[in-house]
């Protein structure tokens, strides 16, 4: 193992190898650093991108440098302004600021062209007439060197003339390419005379029909970094083998900057998919409600679900940075979300699957307003009044006709505490013709009112409830993993979870009546919820469950 490899592995556990490179460079030949986040506008950002955003903006901030937002928009056929707009919104929402440094690779098209002409003049690039299939044959394999293209030795004049005519649109798509003249016998296939320009008669969302030749990623990207004076070009592992080509382009660009490419492992998450291509397929097949469906791992989906930027940044911090590709358990993300929300989110009562509870000895028409704390973790959040009436709703799950062992909730003859109110004892219940319990009857003990100092006896269960007369009807969307492993598919492709959403017609306490889209609550015992920003109307409150309260994740300390 090379010394470099050993160091990377050592430091990967603490996510520190990038820092050590930067510190080394700052100690030697750099006075400052510049990084960039370079999305291709061909889809919405996902949480994997958030990792890259936090890393690039975070490093710049830590070392007193700058981070650019740059659209890598060199592939006109897949890109769109809708994506540009969404990416700008998402990076901002995550809490990062590129100031006035919003760049588009397409604005460098003239520079790329000039550099390509310079390479031709220096005998370092040539126009090739091989088609894609022939090119594959000539390229060789990992174990077999490639063969020189028959067009490799064209004169500089002929190359200049053909390249200019490519630019003018004289040739159809795919008939000619511009290739760097490097080494067809290189053990690294990326160095075997890579294509640096291709013909594509497609309009571009920024440059319109000005260009019909477009630079390849491996040519454009190092130039973008060099033009912007990026010092550390941080990318994902699949570009490791492209690094010699990156360096070759930088070296031969004639530009002064010398960016250093550093690779790190992509973020993968369990029970979801993370590539834009797969996410786009879900959107296009209408399997989800758009890119911002709350089940999606997109930034816009997480935002609509109610996840905060703080939770995402905390998550990206905790997963760290390494060279080893692995999947992070999505329960870690859930843990970060709860951790962020628990102290700052008001706790209210909502009944997701309602069952009527009638307190037979409570006066009809009486209303008592119970004082209930808004967040037991944060006293300063105060108390609110919650109306208590003779008829309430409790959760269906909180009653069992024949209780199993350790069931401490309601059952015939059993007593429980109603949160912030009274103790009630179940006396009876009503079933419909299908044997389903539709109503539970109980009596309350007026001595046991919460806050009265009653200490007569203890009960094990505390149930949440809402007043049947005064509660507000709402919809609650409960989510489960979007994707599941498909045991029948050896390729590892996942399938959509058929139970990824459950829609409940629920009741929420009246204090929530005027909640606005985007407001967050903890529904006592039911999890964290956010008012949906898309489907909520004045008369129809829709809540998305951000995360349940229970965690399968155990933090290390
Ligand atoms: P996808 O495969 O999801 O389409 P991409 O790499 O093609 O992603 P880009 O728009 O090119 O998407 O990515 C912008 C930046 O975000 C790149 O620097 C890329 O390396 C980084 N990035 C993309 N996906 C991840 C991920 N899962 N984890 C970490 N960084 C990522
Ligand atoms: Mg890409």
Coordinates of C-alpha atoms and ligand atoms in Angstrom, one line a residue:
X1 CA 0.0 0.0 0.0
X2 CA 1.3 3.4 -0.9
X3 CA 2.1 5.9 1.8
X4 CA -0.7 8.1 0.5
X5 CA -3.2 5.2 0.7
X6 CA -2.2 4.4 4.3
X7 CA -2.6 8.0 5.4
X8 CA -6.0 8.2 3.7
X9 CA -7.2 5.1 5.4
X10 CA -5.9 6.2 8.8
X11 CA -7.6 9.5 8.6
X12 CA -10.8 8.3 6.9
X13 CA -12.4 7.3 10.2
X14 CA -12.2 10.8 11.5
X15 CA -13.0 12.3 8.1
X16 CA -9.8 14.2 8.2
X17 CA -7.8 13.4 5.1
X18 CA -9.1 16.3 3.1
X19 CA -8.1 18.6 6.0
X20 CA -4.7 17.2 6.1
X21 CA -4.2 17.8 2.3
X22 CA -5.4 21.4 2.7
X23 CA -3.3 22.1 5.7
X24 CA -0.3 20.7 3.9
X25 CA -1.0 22.9 0.8
X26 CA -1.5 26.0 2.9
X27 CA 1.8 25.3 4.7
X28 CA 3.6 24.9 1.4
X29 CA 2.5 27.0 -1.5
X30 CA -0.9 28.4 -0.9
X31 CA -2.1 31.5 1.0
X32 CA -5.8 30.7 0.8
X33 CA -8.2 28.1 -0.5
X34 CA -11.1 28.2 -2.9
X35 CA -13.6 25.4 -3.4
X36 CA -16.8 25.0 -5.4
X37 CA -20.0 23.0 -5.5
X38 CA -20.5 22.1 -9.1
X39 CA -24.0 20.5 -9.7
X40 CA -25.1 19.6 -13.2
X41 CA -28.6 21.0 -13.6
X42 CA -30.2 17.8 -14.7
X43 CA -32.3 17.1 -11.6
X44 CA -33.0 18.2 -8.1
X45 CA -30.4 18.0 -5.4
X46 CA -30.5 15.1 -2.9
X47 CA -29.0 14.5 0.5
X48 CA -25.8 13.1 -1.2
X49 CA -25.4 16.6 -2.7
X50 CA -25.9 18.1 0.7
X51 CA -22.9 16.2 1.9
X52 CA -20.8 17.7 -0.9
X53 CA -22.3 21.2 -0.2
X54 CA -21.5 21.0 3.5
X55 CA -18.0 19.8 2.8
X56 CA -17.1 22.4 0.2
X57 CA -18.7 25.4 1.9
X58 CA -17.6 24.1 5.3
X59 CA -13.9 23.8 4.2
X60 CA -13.9 27.3 2.7
X61 CA -15.4 28.7 5.8
X62 CA -13.0 26.9 8.1
X63 CA -9.9 28.0 6.2
X64 CA -11.1 31.5 5.5
X65 CA -11.6 30.9 1.8
X66 CA -14.4 31.1 -0.7
X67 CA -16.8 28.5 -2.2
X68 CA -18.4 29.1 -5.5
X69 CA -21.7 27.8 -6.7
X70 CA -21.1 26.7 -10.3
X71 CA -23.5 25.0 -12.7
X72 CA -21.7 22.4 -14.7
X73 CA -24.0 22.9 -17.6
X74 CA -22.1 21.5 -20.5
X75 CA -24.6 18.8 -21.6
X76 CA -27.6 20.6 -23.2
X77 CA -29.8 17.6 -23.8
X78 CA -30.5 16.8 -20.2
X79 CA -30.4 20.2 -18.5
X80 CA -33.1 22.6 -17.7
X81 CA -33.7 26.0 -16.0
X82 CA -36.2 24.4 -13.7
X83 CA -33.3 22.5 -12.2
X84 CA -31.1 25.6 -12.0
X85 CA -33.8 27.4 -10.0
X86 CA -34.4 24.5 -7.6
X87 CA -30.7 24.0 -7.0
X88 CA -30.2 27.7 -6.1
X89 CA -33.2 27.5 -3.7
X90 CA -31.9 24.4 -2.1
X91 CA -28.3 25.5 -1.5
X92 CA -29.6 28.7 0.0
X93 CA -32.1 26.9 2.2
X94 CA -29.4 24.7 3.5
X95 CA -27.8 27.8 4.8
X96 CA -24.9 28.5 2.4
X97 CA -23.9 31.7 0.7
X98 CA -21.9 32.0 -2.5
X99 CA -22.2 35.8 -2.4
X100 CA -21.7 37.0 -5.9
X101 CA -19.9 33.9 -7.1
X102 CA -22.7 32.2 -9.0
X103 CA -21.1 30.7 -12.2
X104 CA -22.1 28.8 -15.2
X105 CA -19.7 26.5 -17.0
X106 CA -21.5 27.5 -20.2
X107 CA -20.2 31.1 -19.9
X108 CA -16.7 29.7 -20.4
X109 CA -17.6 28.1 -23.8
X110 CA -15.4 30.6 -25.7
X111 CA -12.4 29.9 -23.4
X112 CA -12.7 26.2 -23.8
X113 CA -12.8 26.6 -27.5
X114 CA -9.7 28.8 -27.5
X115 CA -7.9 26.3 -25.3
X116 CA -8.9 23.5 -27.6
X117 CA -7.5 25.5 -30.6
X118 CA -4.3 26.0 -28.6
X119 CA -4.0 22.3 -28.0
X120 CA -4.4 21.6 -31.7
X121 CA -1.8 24.1 -32.5
X122 CA 0.6 22.5 -30.1
X123 CA -0.1 19.1 -31.7
X124 CA -1.9 17.9 -28.5
X125 CA -5.3 17.5 -30.0
X126 CA -6.8 16.1 -33.3
X127 CA -10.1 15.8 -35.0
X128 CA -11.1 12.1 -35.3
X129 CA -13.6 10.6 -37.7
X130 CA -14.1 7.3 -35.9
X131 CA -17.6 6.6 -34.9
X132 CA -18.5 5.6 -31.3
X133 CA -18.3 1.9 -32.1
X134 CA -15.0 2.1 -33.9
X135 CA -13.6 4.2 -31.1
X136 CA -14.5 1.5 -28.6
X137 CA -12.6 -1.1 -30.7
X138 CA -9.5 1.1 -30.9
X139 CA -9.6 1.9 -27.2
X140 CA -8.4 -1.5 -26.1
X141 CA -9.2 -2.9 -22.6
X142 CA -7.8 -2.9 -19.2
X143 CA -5.4 -5.7 -20.2
X144 CA -4.9 -4.7 -23.8
X145 CA -3.4 -1.4 -25.0
X146 CA -5.4 0.7 -27.5
X147 CA -4.5 1.4 -31.1
X148 CA -3.8 4.8 -32.6
X149 CA -6.7 6.3 -34.5
X150 CA -6.0 6.5 -38.3
X151 CA -6.7 10.2 -38.0
X152 CA -4.2 10.8 -35.2
X153 CA -1.5 12.3 -37.5
X154 CA -3.6 14.9 -39.3
X155 CA -1.7 18.1 -39.8
X156 CA -2.3 21.0 -37.5
X157 CA -3.8 23.0 -40.4
X158 CA -6.3 20.2 -41.3
X159 CA -7.3 19.8 -37.6
X160 CA -7.8 23.6 -37.2
X161 CA -9.9 23.7 -40.4
X162 CA -12.0 20.6 -39.4
X163 CA -12.5 21.8 -35.8
X164 CA -13.7 25.2 -37.0
X165 CA -16.1 23.5 -39.4
X166 CA -17.4 21.3 -36.5
X167 CA -18.1 24.6 -34.7
X168 CA -19.8 26.1 -37.7
X169 CA -22.2 23.1 -37.8
X170 CA -21.1 21.5 -41.0
X171 CA -21.2 18.0 -39.7
X172 CA -24.0 15.9 -38.2
X173 CA -24.0 14.7 -34.6
X174 CA -21.6 11.8 -33.9
X175 CA -19.6 12.1 -37.1
X176 CA -16.4 13.7 -35.7
X177 CA -14.9 14.4 -32.3
X178 CA -11.9 16.4 -31.0
X179 CA -9.6 14.2 -29.0
X180 CA -6.6 14.9 -26.8
X181 CA -3.4 13.3 -28.1
X182 CA -2.0 11.6 -25.1
X183 CA -1.2 7.9 -25.1
X184 CA -3.2 5.0 -26.5
X185 CA -1.0 2.5 -24.6
X186 CA -1.5 4.1 -21.2
X187 CA -2.6 1.6 -18.5
X188 CA -5.2 4.2 -17.6
X189 CA -8.0 4.1 -20.2
X190 CA -9.0 7.7 -19.5
X191 CA -5.6 8.7 -20.9
X192 CA -6.1 6.9 -24.2
X193 CA -6.7 9.9 -26.4
X194 CA -9.9 10.9 -24.7
X195 CA -12.6 12.8 -26.6
X196 CA -12.7 16.4 -25.4
X197 CA -15.4 17.8 -27.8
X198 CA -18.4 16.3 -29.4
X199 CA -20.9 17.5 -31.9
X200 CA -24.5 18.0 -30.7
X201 CA -27.0 20.1 -32.5
X202 CA -29.0 20.8 -29.4
X203 CA -29.9 24.2 -28.1
X204 CA -28.6 25.0 -24.7
X205 CA -30.7 26.6 -21.9
X206 CA -28.1 29.4 -21.6
X207 CA -26.4 29.8 -24.9
X208 CA -29.3 28.9 -27.2
X209 CA -28.2 27.7 -30.6
X210 CA -24.8 29.5 -30.5
X211 CA -22.9 26.2 -30.1
X212 CA -23.3 22.8 -31.8
X213 CA -20.1 21.4 -30.3
X214 CA -19.9 20.8 -26.6
X215 CA -16.9 20.0 -24.3
X216 CA -16.8 16.7 -22.5
X217 CA -16.9 16.7 -18.7
X218 CA -13.3 15.6 -18.3
X219 CA -12.1 18.5 -20.4
X220 CA -14.6 21.2 -19.1
X221 CA -14.4 20.4 -15.4
X222 CA -10.7 21.0 -14.8
X223 CA -10.9 24.1 -17.0
X224 CA -13.8 25.5 -14.9
X225 CA -11.8 24.9 -11.8
X226 CA -8.7 26.5 -13.3
X227 CA -10.6 29.6 -14.7
X228 CA -12.2 30.2 -11.3
X229 CA -8.9 29.8 -9.4
X230 CA -10.2 26.8 -7.4
X231 CA -7.5 25.3 -5.2
X232 CA -9.1 22.1 -4.1
X233 CA -11.6 20.4 -6.5
X234 CA -13.4 17.9 -4.3
X235 CA -15.3 15.2 -6.1
X236 CA -16.6 11.7 -5.6
X237 CA -14.5 8.5 -5.9
X238 CA -15.6 7.6 -9.4
X239 CA -13.3 10.4 -10.7
X240 CA -10.2 9.0 -9.0
X241 CA -9.1 7.3 -12.3
X242 CA -9.8 10.5 -14.1
X243 CA -7.3 12.5 -12.0
X244 CA -4.4 12.0 -14.4
X245 CA -6.5 13.5 -17.2
X246 CA -7.7 16.3 -14.9
X247 CA -4.1 17.1 -14.2
X248 CA -3.1 16.8 -17.9
X249 CA -5.8 19.3 -18.9
X250 CA -4.8 21.7 -16.1
X251 CA -1.1 21.4 -17.1
X252 CA -1.8 22.0 -20.8
X253 CA -4.4 24.7 -20.4
X254 CA -1.9 27.6 -20.4
X255 CA -3.8 29.0 -17.4
X256 CA -1.8 29.8 -14.2
X257 CA -3.9 28.1 -11.5
X258 CA -3.2 24.5 -10.4
X259 CA -6.3 23.1 -8.7
X260 CA -5.8 19.8 -6.8
X261 CA -8.5 17.1 -7.2
X262 CA -9.4 15.2 -4.1
X263 CA -11.9 12.4 -4.1
X264 CA -14.2 11.2 -1.3
X265 CA -16.9 8.5 -1.0
X266 CA -20.4 9.2 -2.1
X267 CA -23.1 9.1 0.4
X268 CA -25.6 6.3 0.1
X269 CA -28.6 5.8 2.4
X270 CA -30.4 2.6 3.2
X271 CA -33.9 2.1 1.9
X272 CA -33.8 4.8 -0.7
X273 CA -32.2 5.6 -4.1
X274 CA -29.8 8.4 -4.6
X275 CA -29.0 8.9 -8.2
X276 CA -30.7 11.7 -10.1
X277 CA -31.5 9.3 -12.9
X278 CA -33.4 6.9 -10.6
X279 CA -35.2 9.8 -8.8
X280 CA -36.2 11.3 -12.2
X281 CA -37.6 8.0 -13.2
X282 CA -39.8 7.9 -10.1
X283 CA -41.1 11.4 -10.9
X284 CA -41.6 10.7 -14.6
X285 CA -43.5 7.5 -13.9
X286 CA -45.7 9.4 -11.3
X287 CA -44.8 6.9 -8.6
X288 CA -44.2 9.9 -6.3
X289 CA -45.8 13.4 -6.0
X290 CA -43.0 15.2 -7.8
X291 CA -39.3 15.8 -6.9
X292 CA -40.5 17.2 -3.5
X293 CA -42.5 14.2 -2.5
X294 CA -41.8 13.9 1.2
X295 CA -40.6 10.4 0.7
X296 CA -37.8 11.4 -1.7
X297 CA -34.3 11.9 -0.4
X298 CA -34.2 15.2 -2.3
X299 CA -33.5 18.4 -0.5
X300 CA -36.9 19.7 -1.6
X301 CA -38.6 16.5 -0.4
X302 CA -36.9 16.6 3.0
X303 CA -37.9 20.3 3.3
X304 CA -41.5 19.6 2.4
X305 CA -41.5 16.7 4.9
X306 CA -40.4 19.2 7.5
X307 CA -36.8 18.3 8.0
X308 CA -34.7 21.4 9.0
X309 CA -31.5 22.5 7.4
X310 CA -29.9 22.2 10.8
X311 CA -30.7 18.5 11.0
X312 CA -29.2 17.9 7.5
X313 CA -26.1 19.8 8.3
X314 CA -25.7 17.9 11.6
X315 CA -26.2 14.6 9.7
X316 CA -23.5 15.6 7.2
X317 CA -21.2 16.5 10.0
X318 CA -21.7 13.2 11.8
X319 CA -21.3 10.9 8.8
X320 CA -17.9 12.4 8.1
X321 CA -15.8 12.0 5.0
X322 CA -14.0 8.9 3.9
X323 CA -12.7 7.1 0.8
X324 CA -14.7 3.9 1.4
X325 CA -18.1 3.7 -0.3
X326 CA -20.8 2.5 2.1
X327 CA -24.4 3.0 2.9
X328 CA -25.4 5.0 5.9
X329 CA -28.3 3.7 7.9
X330 CA -31.2 6.1 7.4
X331 CA -32.0 5.8 11.1
X332 CA -29.0 8.1 11.7
X333 CA -30.7 10.8 9.7
X334 CA -33.9 10.2 11.7
X335 CA -31.9 10.6 14.9
X336 CA -30.4 13.9 13.8
X337 CA -33.9 15.1 12.9
X338 CA -35.3 14.3 16.3
X339 CA -32.3 15.7 18.0
X340 CA -32.8 19.0 16.3
X341 CA -36.6 19.2 16.8
X342 CA -37.0 17.9 20.3
X343 CA -36.3 21.1 22.3
X344 CA -37.8 23.6 19.8
X345 CA -41.0 22.1 18.6
X346 CA -44.3 22.6 20.4
X347 CA -45.9 19.4 21.7
X348 CA -49.6 19.1 21.0
X349 CA -52.2 16.3 21.0
X350 CA -53.5 14.7 17.8
X351 CA -55.3 11.5 17.4
X352 CA -54.3 9.7 14.2
X353 CA -56.8 6.8 14.4
X354 CA -59.7 8.0 16.4
X355 CA -61.9 6.0 18.8
X356 CA -64.7 7.8 20.7
X357 CA -64.3 7.9 24.5
X358 CA -67.4 8.9 26.4
X359 CA -67.0 9.9 30.1
X360 CA -70.4 8.9 31.3
X361 CA -70.3 10.8 34.7
X362 CA -68.9 14.0 33.1
X363 CA -71.6 16.7 32.8
X364 CA -72.9 17.2 29.3
X365 CA -72.0 20.6 27.8
X366 CA -69.3 21.2 30.3
X367 CA -65.9 22.4 29.0
X368 CA -62.8 22.7 31.2
X369 CA -59.7 24.3 29.8
X370 CA -56.7 22.3 30.9
X371 CA -53.2 23.9 31.2
X372 CA -50.7 21.7 29.4
X373 CA -47.0 22.5 28.9
X374 CA -46.0 23.2 25.3
X375 CA -42.7 21.3 25.6
X376 CA -41.6 19.3 28.6
X377 CA -38.0 19.8 27.5
X378 CA -38.3 23.6 27.3
X379 CA -40.1 25.2 30.1
X380 CA -39.8 28.7 28.5
X381 CA -42.2 27.5 25.8
X382 CA -45.0 27.9 28.4
X383 CA -48.4 26.3 28.6
X384 CA -51.6 26.4 26.6
X385 CA -55.3 25.7 27.3
X386 CA -56.7 22.5 25.9
X387 CA -60.5 22.0 26.1
X388 CA -61.7 18.9 27.9
X389 CA -65.3 17.6 27.3
X390 CA -67.5 14.6 27.9
X391 CA -66.8 13.1 24.5
X392 CA -63.2 12.7 23.5
X393 CA -61.2 10.8 20.9
X394 CA -58.3 8.5 21.8
X395 CA -56.2 6.2 19.6
X396 CA -57.8 2.9 18.6
X397 CA -54.6 1.3 19.7
X398 CA -55.0 2.6 23.2
X399 CA -57.9 0.3 24.0
X400 CA -58.0 -3.5 24.1
X401 CA -61.0 -5.5 24.9
X402 CA -58.8 -8.3 26.1
X403 CA -55.5 -6.7 27.1
X404 CA -52.3 -8.6 26.5
X405 CA -49.7 -8.7 29.2
X406 CA -48.0 -5.4 30.0
X407 CA -50.7 -3.4 28.2
X408 CA -51.0 -0.4 30.5
X409 CA -53.6 1.5 28.5
X410 CA -57.4 1.3 28.5
X411 CA -59.2 -2.0 28.9
X412 CA -62.4 -3.0 30.7
X413 CA -62.0 -2.2 34.4
X414 CA -58.6 -0.5 33.9
X415 CA -57.7 3.1 34.9
X416 CA -55.4 5.4 33.0
X417 CA -54.4 9.1 33.1
X418 CA -55.6 11.4 30.3
X419 CA -52.7 13.7 29.7
X420 CA -53.1 17.0 31.6
X421 CA -56.7 16.1 32.7
X422 CA -58.2 13.3 34.8
X423 CA -57.9 9.6 35.6
X424 CA -60.6 7.6 33.8
X425 CA -61.7 4.0 34.3
X426 CA -63.2 2.0 31.5
X427 CA -66.7 0.7 32.3
X428 CA -68.0 -0.5 29.0
X429 CA -67.6 -0.4 25.2
X430 CA -69.8 -0.6 22.1
X431 CA -69.1 -2.7 19.0
X432 CA -70.6 -2.5 15.6
X433 CA -72.1 -5.4 13.6
X434 CA -68.6 -6.4 12.5
X435 CA -67.3 -6.7 16.0
X436 CA -65.3 -3.5 15.7
X437 CA -65.1 -1.4 18.9
X438 CA -66.7 2.0 18.0
X439 CA -67.0 3.6 21.4
X440 CA -65.5 3.2 24.8
X441 CA -67.2 4.3 28.0
X442 CA -65.6 5.3 31.2
X443 CA -66.0 7.3 34.4
X444 CA -63.6 10.0 35.6
X445 CA -62.5 10.7 39.1
X446 CA -62.9 14.5 39.8
X447 CA -60.3 14.2 42.5
X448 CA -57.5 13.4 40.1
X449 CA -57.4 16.5 38.1
X450 CA -53.9 17.3 36.8
X451 CA -52.1 20.0 38.7
X452 CA -54.4 19.6 41.7
X453 CA -51.7 17.9 43.7
X454 CA -53.6 14.5 43.7
X455 CA -51.3 11.8 45.0
X456 CA -53.8 9.1 45.9
X457 CA -52.7 6.3 43.5
X458 CA -50.5 5.8 40.6
X459 CA -51.5 4.6 37.1
X460 CA -49.1 3.3 34.6
X461 CA -50.6 4.6 31.3
X462 CA -51.0 8.2 30.1
X463 CA -53.0 8.7 27.0
X464 CA -53.3 11.7 24.7
X465 CA -56.8 12.7 23.6
X466 CA -58.7 15.5 21.9
X467 CA -62.2 16.9 22.5
X468 CA -64.6 15.3 20.1
X469 CA -66.6 18.5 19.8
X470 CA -63.8 20.9 19.5
X471 CA -61.0 19.1 17.7
X472 CA -60.1 20.0 14.2
X473 CA -60.2 17.5 11.4
X474 CA -57.0 17.0 9.5
X475 CA -55.1 14.6 7.3
X476 CA -51.9 13.0 8.4
X477 CA -49.5 11.3 6.0
X478 CA -47.4 8.7 7.7
X479 CA -44.3 7.6 5.7
X480 CA -42.2 4.5 5.6
X481 CA -39.1 3.8 3.6
X482 CA -39.5 4.8 -0.1
X483 CA -37.6 1.8 -1.4
X484 CA -37.1 -1.8 -0.5
X485 CA -34.5 -4.3 -1.5
X486 CA -35.8 -6.7 -4.1
X487 CA -34.7 -10.2 -3.1
X488 CA -35.6 -11.4 -6.6
X489 CA -33.3 -9.0 -8.4
X490 CA -29.7 -10.1 -8.3
X491 CA -28.6 -6.7 -9.8
X492 CA -29.5 -5.0 -6.5
X493 CA -32.1 -2.7 -8.0
X494 CA -34.6 -1.7 -5.3
X495 CA -38.3 -1.6 -5.7
X496 CA -40.8 1.0 -4.4
X497 CA -42.2 0.2 -1.0
X498 CA -46.0 -0.3 -1.6
X499 CA -46.6 0.8 2.0
X500 CA -44.4 3.9 1.8
X501 CA -47.4 6.2 2.7
X502 CA -50.4 5.8 4.9
X503 CA -53.0 8.5 5.0
X504 CA -55.0 9.0 8.2
X505 CA -58.1 11.1 8.8
X506 CA -57.2 12.4 12.1
X507 CA -58.2 15.0 14.8
X508 CA -55.9 17.6 16.2
X509 CA -56.5 19.8 19.3
X510 CA -58.0 23.3 18.5
X511 CA -54.7 25.2 19.3
X512 CA -53.4 23.9 16.0
X513 CA -56.3 25.2 14.0
X514 CA -54.5 28.2 12.5
X515 CA -51.2 26.4 11.7
X516 CA -49.5 27.6 8.6
X517 CA -47.8 25.6 5.9
X518 CA -44.3 24.7 7.1
X519 CA -45.2 24.8 10.9
X520 CA -43.9 21.9 12.9
X521 CA -45.3 20.1 15.9
X522 CA -44.7 17.1 17.9
X523 CA -47.9 15.1 18.2
X524 CA -47.6 13.6 21.6
X525 CA -46.6 9.9 21.3
X526 CA -47.1 10.0 17.5
X527 CA -44.0 11.8 16.2
X528 CA -43.0 15.1 14.6
X529 CA -45.2 16.6 11.9
X530 CA -45.1 19.5 9.5
X531 CA -48.0 21.2 7.8
X532 CA -47.7 20.3 4.1
X533 CA -46.8 23.3 1.9
X534 CA -48.4 21.9 -1.3
X535 CA -51.8 20.3 -0.4
X536 CA -52.8 22.3 2.7
X537 CA -55.8 24.7 2.1
X538 CA -57.7 27.0 4.4
X539 CA -60.2 24.2 5.1
X540 CA -58.0 21.2 4.9
X541 CA -54.9 20.9 7.1
X542 CA -52.5 18.3 5.8
X543 CA -49.6 17.1 8.0
X544 CA -46.6 15.1 7.0
X545 CA -44.9 13.0 9.5
X546 CA -41.3 14.1 9.6
X547 CA -40.2 11.3 11.8
X548 CA -41.6 9.0 14.4
X549 CA -40.5 9.3 18.1
X550 CA -39.0 5.9 18.4
X551 CA -35.6 5.2 17.3
X552 CA -33.8 2.0 16.3
X553 CA -30.6 4.0 16.2
X554 CA -28.3 4.0 19.2
X555 CA -25.8 6.8 19.2
X556 CA -22.3 5.8 20.3
X557 CA -22.1 8.1 23.2
Ligands
LIG1 P1 -26.1 11.7 -9.4 O1 -25.3 10.5 -9.7 O2 -27.0 11.6 -8.2 O3 -26.8 12.2 -10.6 P2 -23.9 13.5 -9.9 O4 -22.6 13.2 -9.3 O5 -24.1 13.2 -11.3 O6 -25.0 12.8 -9.0 P3 -23.7 16.3 -9.9 O7 -24.7 17.3 -10.2 O8 -22.6 16.1 -11.0 O9 -24.4 14.9 -9.6 O10 -23.0 16.5 -8.5 C1 -22.6 17.7 -8.0 C2 -21.6 17.4 -6.9 O11 -22.2 16.7 -5.9 C3 -20.4 16.6 -7.4 O12 -19.2 17.2 -6.9 C4 -20.7 15.3 -6.9 O13 -19.5 14.6 -6.7 C5 -21.4 15.5 -5.6 N1 -22.3 14.4 -5.3 C6 -23.3 13.8 -6.1 N2 -23.8 12.8 -5.5 C7 -23.2 12.7 -4.3 C8 -23.4 11.7 -3.2 N3 -24.3 10.8 -3.2 N4 -22.6 11.9 -2.1 C9 -21.7 12.9 -2.1 N5 -21.5 13.8 -3.1 C10 -22.2 13.7 -4.2
LIG2 MG1 -23.2 14.1 -12.9

